[in-house]
């Protein structure tokens, strides 16, 4: 294959100028830009769990004897474990390499070039990534100023080409919930509706009990957040059994690795420990919100997830993001037409909140001075 000019001729036209998923910067990649050693970086940019995973996971993985053997492509054990955790039949469950894998898989199944997918934006950016990847168009229904969803606007966005409606609940990056009656009104359109509940353990509210009443309702979950397994990549979806069958047919054979299966088994045997961490994060979220509200240059939004979105007064979010980064505190920065001049802060441990608030107070003084 010749290199350089002309290579685009070989690439699918829809992907030539594709920008990809904008993943957060790793602490390692920032070395040199920081005034603190990489080990001292406080990562509040990717909604990870500051308490890590269950110690049972670490123990079981270090003793796992069969890394040379492929995992079970049929996902038999993990489906049974997840059926026990969620209370739904194993025939409805499909596991993936993170829940992002399942978003991608569902869109691979449903979306052909020219099809439309509706999302209430700002929303999780993978929705746009995978829709585009399969040649579809993401139809963006803007949320209101308080990030609530207007159901009539969603209905108006529906066309002959609509294949799927996507809804994060709680929403990333705003952290708010869409109340169940609104979700049901959207489900009443009869179109496939995927409710992404990546943060459900922090919110304590789910549409899962409704899946037997709504054949078009699908629910997405992950072990990345509540169980502290973002690095291992394991998530799952709950689908109508026929859709689950198709997804099992088109997935890559070994999309859930053996370490992930062990980690799910051990996490589910240590739910009390993990949920105590979730409760600590929820309590810390409320303290963080109270502290952020005291800062003049920030407007934080209440959240039901493990992060808090803040808009930054006077258009200075980029500068704030940079100044925090220099001090070794990483937060997520947004400046898009839908989400201008904002940062999203993941909830850390109490000492992370303390360090963040100290830094924000200093920066506030510097920026005013
Ligand atoms: C709303 C939402 N869905 C899905 C994911 C993907 O999580 P994972 O692929 O780690 O399971 C995220 C990650 O931040 C998210 O915010």
mmCIF file of N, CA, C and O and ligand atoms in Angstrom, residues 21 46-47 97-101 103 124 126-127 168-172 196-199 220-225 229-230 233-235 307 344, ligand 1:
data_model
loop_
_atom_site.group_PDB
_atom_site.id
_atom_site.type_symbol
_atom_site.label_atom_id
_atom_site.label_comp_id
_atom_site.label_asym_id
_atom_site.label_seq_id
_atom_site.Cartn_x
_atom_site.Cartn_y
_atom_site.Cartn_z
ATOM 1 N N UNK A 21 -13.226 9.998 18.861
ATOM 2 C CA UNK A 21 -13.740 10.275 20.203
ATOM 3 C C UNK A 21 -12.694 11.082 20.950
ATOM 4 O O UNK A 21 -11.519 10.711 20.967
ATOM 5 N N UNK A 46 -12.633 12.078 34.537
ATOM 6 C CA UNK A 46 -13.226 10.989 33.745
ATOM 7 C C UNK A 46 -14.257 10.184 34.543
ATOM 8 O O UNK A 46 -14.585 9.059 34.164
ATOM 9 N N UNK A 47 -14.757 10.764 35.607
ATOM 10 C CA UNK A 47 -15.815 10.123 36.401
ATOM 11 C C UNK A 47 -15.429 8.722 36.863
ATOM 12 O O UNK A 47 -16.258 7.811 36.895
ATOM 13 N N UNK A 97 -17.243 -4.897 26.386
ATOM 14 C CA UNK A 97 -15.993 -4.320 26.852
ATOM 15 C C UNK A 97 -16.271 -2.858 27.237
ATOM 16 O O UNK A 97 -16.005 -1.929 26.484
ATOM 17 N N UNK A 98 -16.886 -2.691 28.390
ATOM 18 C CA UNK A 98 -17.422 -1.381 28.781
ATOM 19 C C UNK A 98 -18.786 -1.199 28.143
ATOM 20 O O UNK A 98 -19.141 -1.914 27.187
ATOM 21 N N UNK A 99 -19.571 -0.253 28.692
ATOM 22 C CA UNK A 99 -20.892 -0.055 28.092
ATOM 23 C C UNK A 99 -20.771 0.657 26.753
ATOM 24 O O UNK A 99 -21.647 0.547 25.896
ATOM 25 N N UNK A 100 -19.650 1.364 26.547
ATOM 26 C CA UNK A 100 -19.419 1.990 25.244
ATOM 27 C C UNK A 100 -19.424 0.966 24.119
ATOM 28 O O UNK A 100 -19.916 1.230 23.017
ATOM 29 N N UNK A 101 -18.917 -0.215 24.414
ATOM 30 C CA UNK A 101 -18.916 -1.311 23.435
ATOM 31 C C UNK A 101 -20.352 -1.653 23.019
ATOM 32 O O UNK A 101 -20.640 -1.936 21.849
ATOM 33 N N UNK A 103 -23.031 0.389 23.189
ATOM 34 C CA UNK A 103 -23.605 1.479 22.383
ATOM 35 C C UNK A 103 -23.201 1.231 20.932
ATOM 36 O O UNK A 103 -24.017 1.257 20.009
ATOM 37 N N UNK A 124 -23.576 12.181 26.355
ATOM 38 C CA UNK A 124 -22.336 11.413 26.283
ATOM 39 C C UNK A 124 -21.842 11.381 24.822
ATOM 40 O O UNK A 124 -22.613 11.047 23.921
ATOM 41 N N UNK A 126 -19.944 9.480 23.073
ATOM 42 C CA UNK A 126 -19.877 8.227 22.298
ATOM 43 C C UNK A 126 -21.080 8.067 21.362
ATOM 44 O O UNK A 126 -21.007 7.376 20.354
ATOM 45 N N UNK A 127 -22.210 8.680 21.730
ATOM 46 C CA UNK A 127 -23.409 8.548 20.888
ATOM 47 C C UNK A 127 -23.128 9.080 19.484
ATOM 48 O O UNK A 127 -23.469 8.470 18.480
ATOM 49 N N UNK A 168 -29.233 9.549 28.260
ATOM 50 C CA UNK A 168 -28.425 9.254 29.461
ATOM 51 C C UNK A 168 -29.273 9.601 30.674
ATOM 52 O O UNK A 168 -29.816 10.700 30.750
ATOM 53 N N UNK A 169 -29.293 8.729 31.664
ATOM 54 C CA UNK A 169 -30.051 9.030 32.873
ATOM 55 C C UNK A 169 -29.391 8.424 34.100
ATOM 56 O O UNK A 169 -29.493 7.216 34.297
ATOM 57 N N UNK A 170 -28.722 9.216 34.955
ATOM 58 C CA UNK A 170 -28.489 10.659 34.870
ATOM 59 C C UNK A 170 -27.709 11.004 33.608
ATOM 60 O O UNK A 170 -27.009 10.166 33.060
ATOM 61 N N UNK A 171 -27.845 12.287 33.224
ATOM 62 C CA UNK A 171 -27.185 12.711 31.993
ATOM 63 C C UNK A 171 -25.726 13.083 32.238
ATOM 64 O O UNK A 171 -25.398 13.733 33.220
ATOM 65 N N UNK A 172 -24.880 12.628 31.354
ATOM 66 C CA UNK A 172 -23.496 13.081 31.327
ATOM 67 C C UNK A 172 -23.379 14.082 30.180
ATOM 68 O O UNK A 172 -23.708 13.715 29.052
ATOM 69 N N UNK A 196 -29.386 5.079 29.028
ATOM 70 C CA UNK A 196 -28.024 4.772 29.474
ATOM 71 C C UNK A 196 -27.922 5.103 30.965
ATOM 72 O O UNK A 196 -27.895 6.272 31.353
ATOM 73 N N UNK A 197 -27.880 4.059 31.776
ATOM 74 C CA UNK A 197 -27.858 4.228 33.238
ATOM 75 C C UNK A 197 -26.452 3.957 33.801
ATOM 76 O O UNK A 197 -26.295 3.256 34.794
ATOM 77 N N UNK A 198 -25.452 4.536 33.162
ATOM 78 C CA UNK A 198 -24.068 4.305 33.606
ATOM 79 C C UNK A 198 -23.868 4.708 35.077
ATOM 80 O O UNK A 198 -23.021 4.153 35.767
ATOM 81 N N UNK A 199 -24.665 5.680 35.543
ATOM 82 C CA UNK A 199 -24.466 6.220 36.907
ATOM 83 C C UNK A 199 -25.605 5.826 37.842
ATOM 84 O O UNK A 199 -25.823 6.482 38.864
ATOM 85 N N UNK A 220 -28.799 0.444 29.630
ATOM 86 C CA UNK A 220 -27.350 0.218 29.579
ATOM 87 C C UNK A 220 -26.742 0.472 30.951
ATOM 88 O O UNK A 220 -27.103 1.434 31.623
ATOM 89 N N UNK A 221 -25.817 -0.378 31.341
ATOM 90 C CA UNK A 221 -25.172 -0.253 32.663
ATOM 91 C C UNK A 221 -23.664 -0.482 32.509
ATOM 92 O O UNK A 221 -23.213 -1.044 31.512
ATOM 93 N N UNK A 222 -22.917 -0.151 33.548
ATOM 94 C CA UNK A 222 -21.462 -0.368 33.505
ATOM 95 C C UNK A 222 -20.912 -0.705 34.882
ATOM 96 O O UNK A 222 -21.522 -0.349 35.899
ATOM 97 N N UNK A 223 -19.768 -1.363 34.909
ATOM 98 C CA UNK A 223 -19.024 -1.576 36.160
ATOM 99 C C UNK A 223 -17.918 -0.528 36.327
ATOM 100 O O UNK A 223 -17.161 -0.568 37.289
ATOM 101 N N UNK A 224 -17.814 0.400 35.363
ATOM 102 C CA UNK A 224 -16.723 1.381 35.400
ATOM 103 C C UNK A 224 -16.845 2.341 36.568
ATOM 104 O O UNK A 224 -15.842 2.802 37.111
ATOM 105 N N UNK A 225 -18.064 2.677 36.932
ATOM 106 C CA UNK A 225 -18.267 3.791 37.874
ATOM 107 C C UNK A 225 -18.452 3.264 39.303
ATOM 108 O O UNK A 225 -17.595 3.435 40.143
ATOM 109 N N UNK A 229 -14.190 -0.258 38.019
ATOM 110 C CA UNK A 229 -13.513 -1.147 37.066
ATOM 111 C C UNK A 229 -13.330 -0.514 35.679
ATOM 112 O O UNK A 229 -13.263 -1.230 34.675
ATOM 113 N N UNK A 230 -13.225 0.820 35.642
ATOM 114 C CA UNK A 230 -13.120 1.489 34.330
ATOM 115 C C UNK A 230 -11.956 0.944 33.505
ATOM 116 O O UNK A 230 -12.062 0.790 32.287
ATOM 117 N N UNK A 233 -12.750 -2.557 31.691
ATOM 118 C CA UNK A 233 -13.723 -2.505 30.602
ATOM 119 C C UNK A 233 -14.788 -3.597 30.736
ATOM 120 O O UNK A 233 -14.677 -4.676 30.141
ATOM 121 N N UNK A 234 -15.802 -3.329 31.500
ATOM 122 C CA UNK A 234 -16.937 -4.256 31.509
ATOM 123 C C UNK A 234 -18.247 -3.505 31.766
ATOM 124 O O UNK A 234 -18.363 -2.725 32.713
ATOM 125 N N UNK A 235 -19.162 -3.722 30.842
ATOM 126 C CA UNK A 235 -20.483 -3.121 30.949
ATOM 127 C C UNK A 235 -21.498 -4.109 30.410
ATOM 128 O O UNK A 235 -21.132 -5.185 29.923
ATOM 129 N N UNK A 307 -20.321 13.282 39.433
ATOM 130 C CA UNK A 307 -19.609 14.452 38.905
ATOM 131 C C UNK A 307 -20.528 15.658 39.008
ATOM 132 O O UNK A 307 -21.742 15.508 39.194
ATOM 133 N N UNK A 344 -16.405 20.047 34.045
ATOM 134 C CA UNK A 344 -17.088 18.967 34.777
ATOM 135 C C UNK A 344 -16.071 18.369 35.745
ATOM 136 O O UNK A 344 -14.971 17.987 35.339
HETATM 137 C C1 LIG B 1 -23.393 8.166 30.119
HETATM 138 C C2 LIG B 1 -22.258 7.230 29.914
HETATM 139 N N1 LIG B 1 -22.482 6.070 29.298
HETATM 140 C C3 LIG B 1 -21.500 5.182 29.087
HETATM 141 C C4 LIG B 1 -20.218 5.459 29.503
HETATM 142 C C5 LIG B 1 -19.155 4.467 29.134
HETATM 143 O O1 LIG B 1 -18.692 3.786 30.185
HETATM 144 P P1 LIG B 1 -17.847 2.451 29.994
HETATM 145 O O2 LIG B 1 -17.624 2.231 28.533
HETATM 146 O O3 LIG B 1 -16.614 2.669 30.764
HETATM 147 O O4 LIG B 1 -18.731 1.386 30.562
HETATM 148 C C6 LIG B 1 -19.924 6.642 30.150
HETATM 149 C C7 LIG B 1 -18.544 6.938 30.574
HETATM 150 O O5 LIG B 1 -18.180 7.963 31.048
HETATM 151 C C8 LIG B 1 -20.966 7.559 30.357
HETATM 152 O O6 LIG B 1 -20.751 8.737 30.951
#
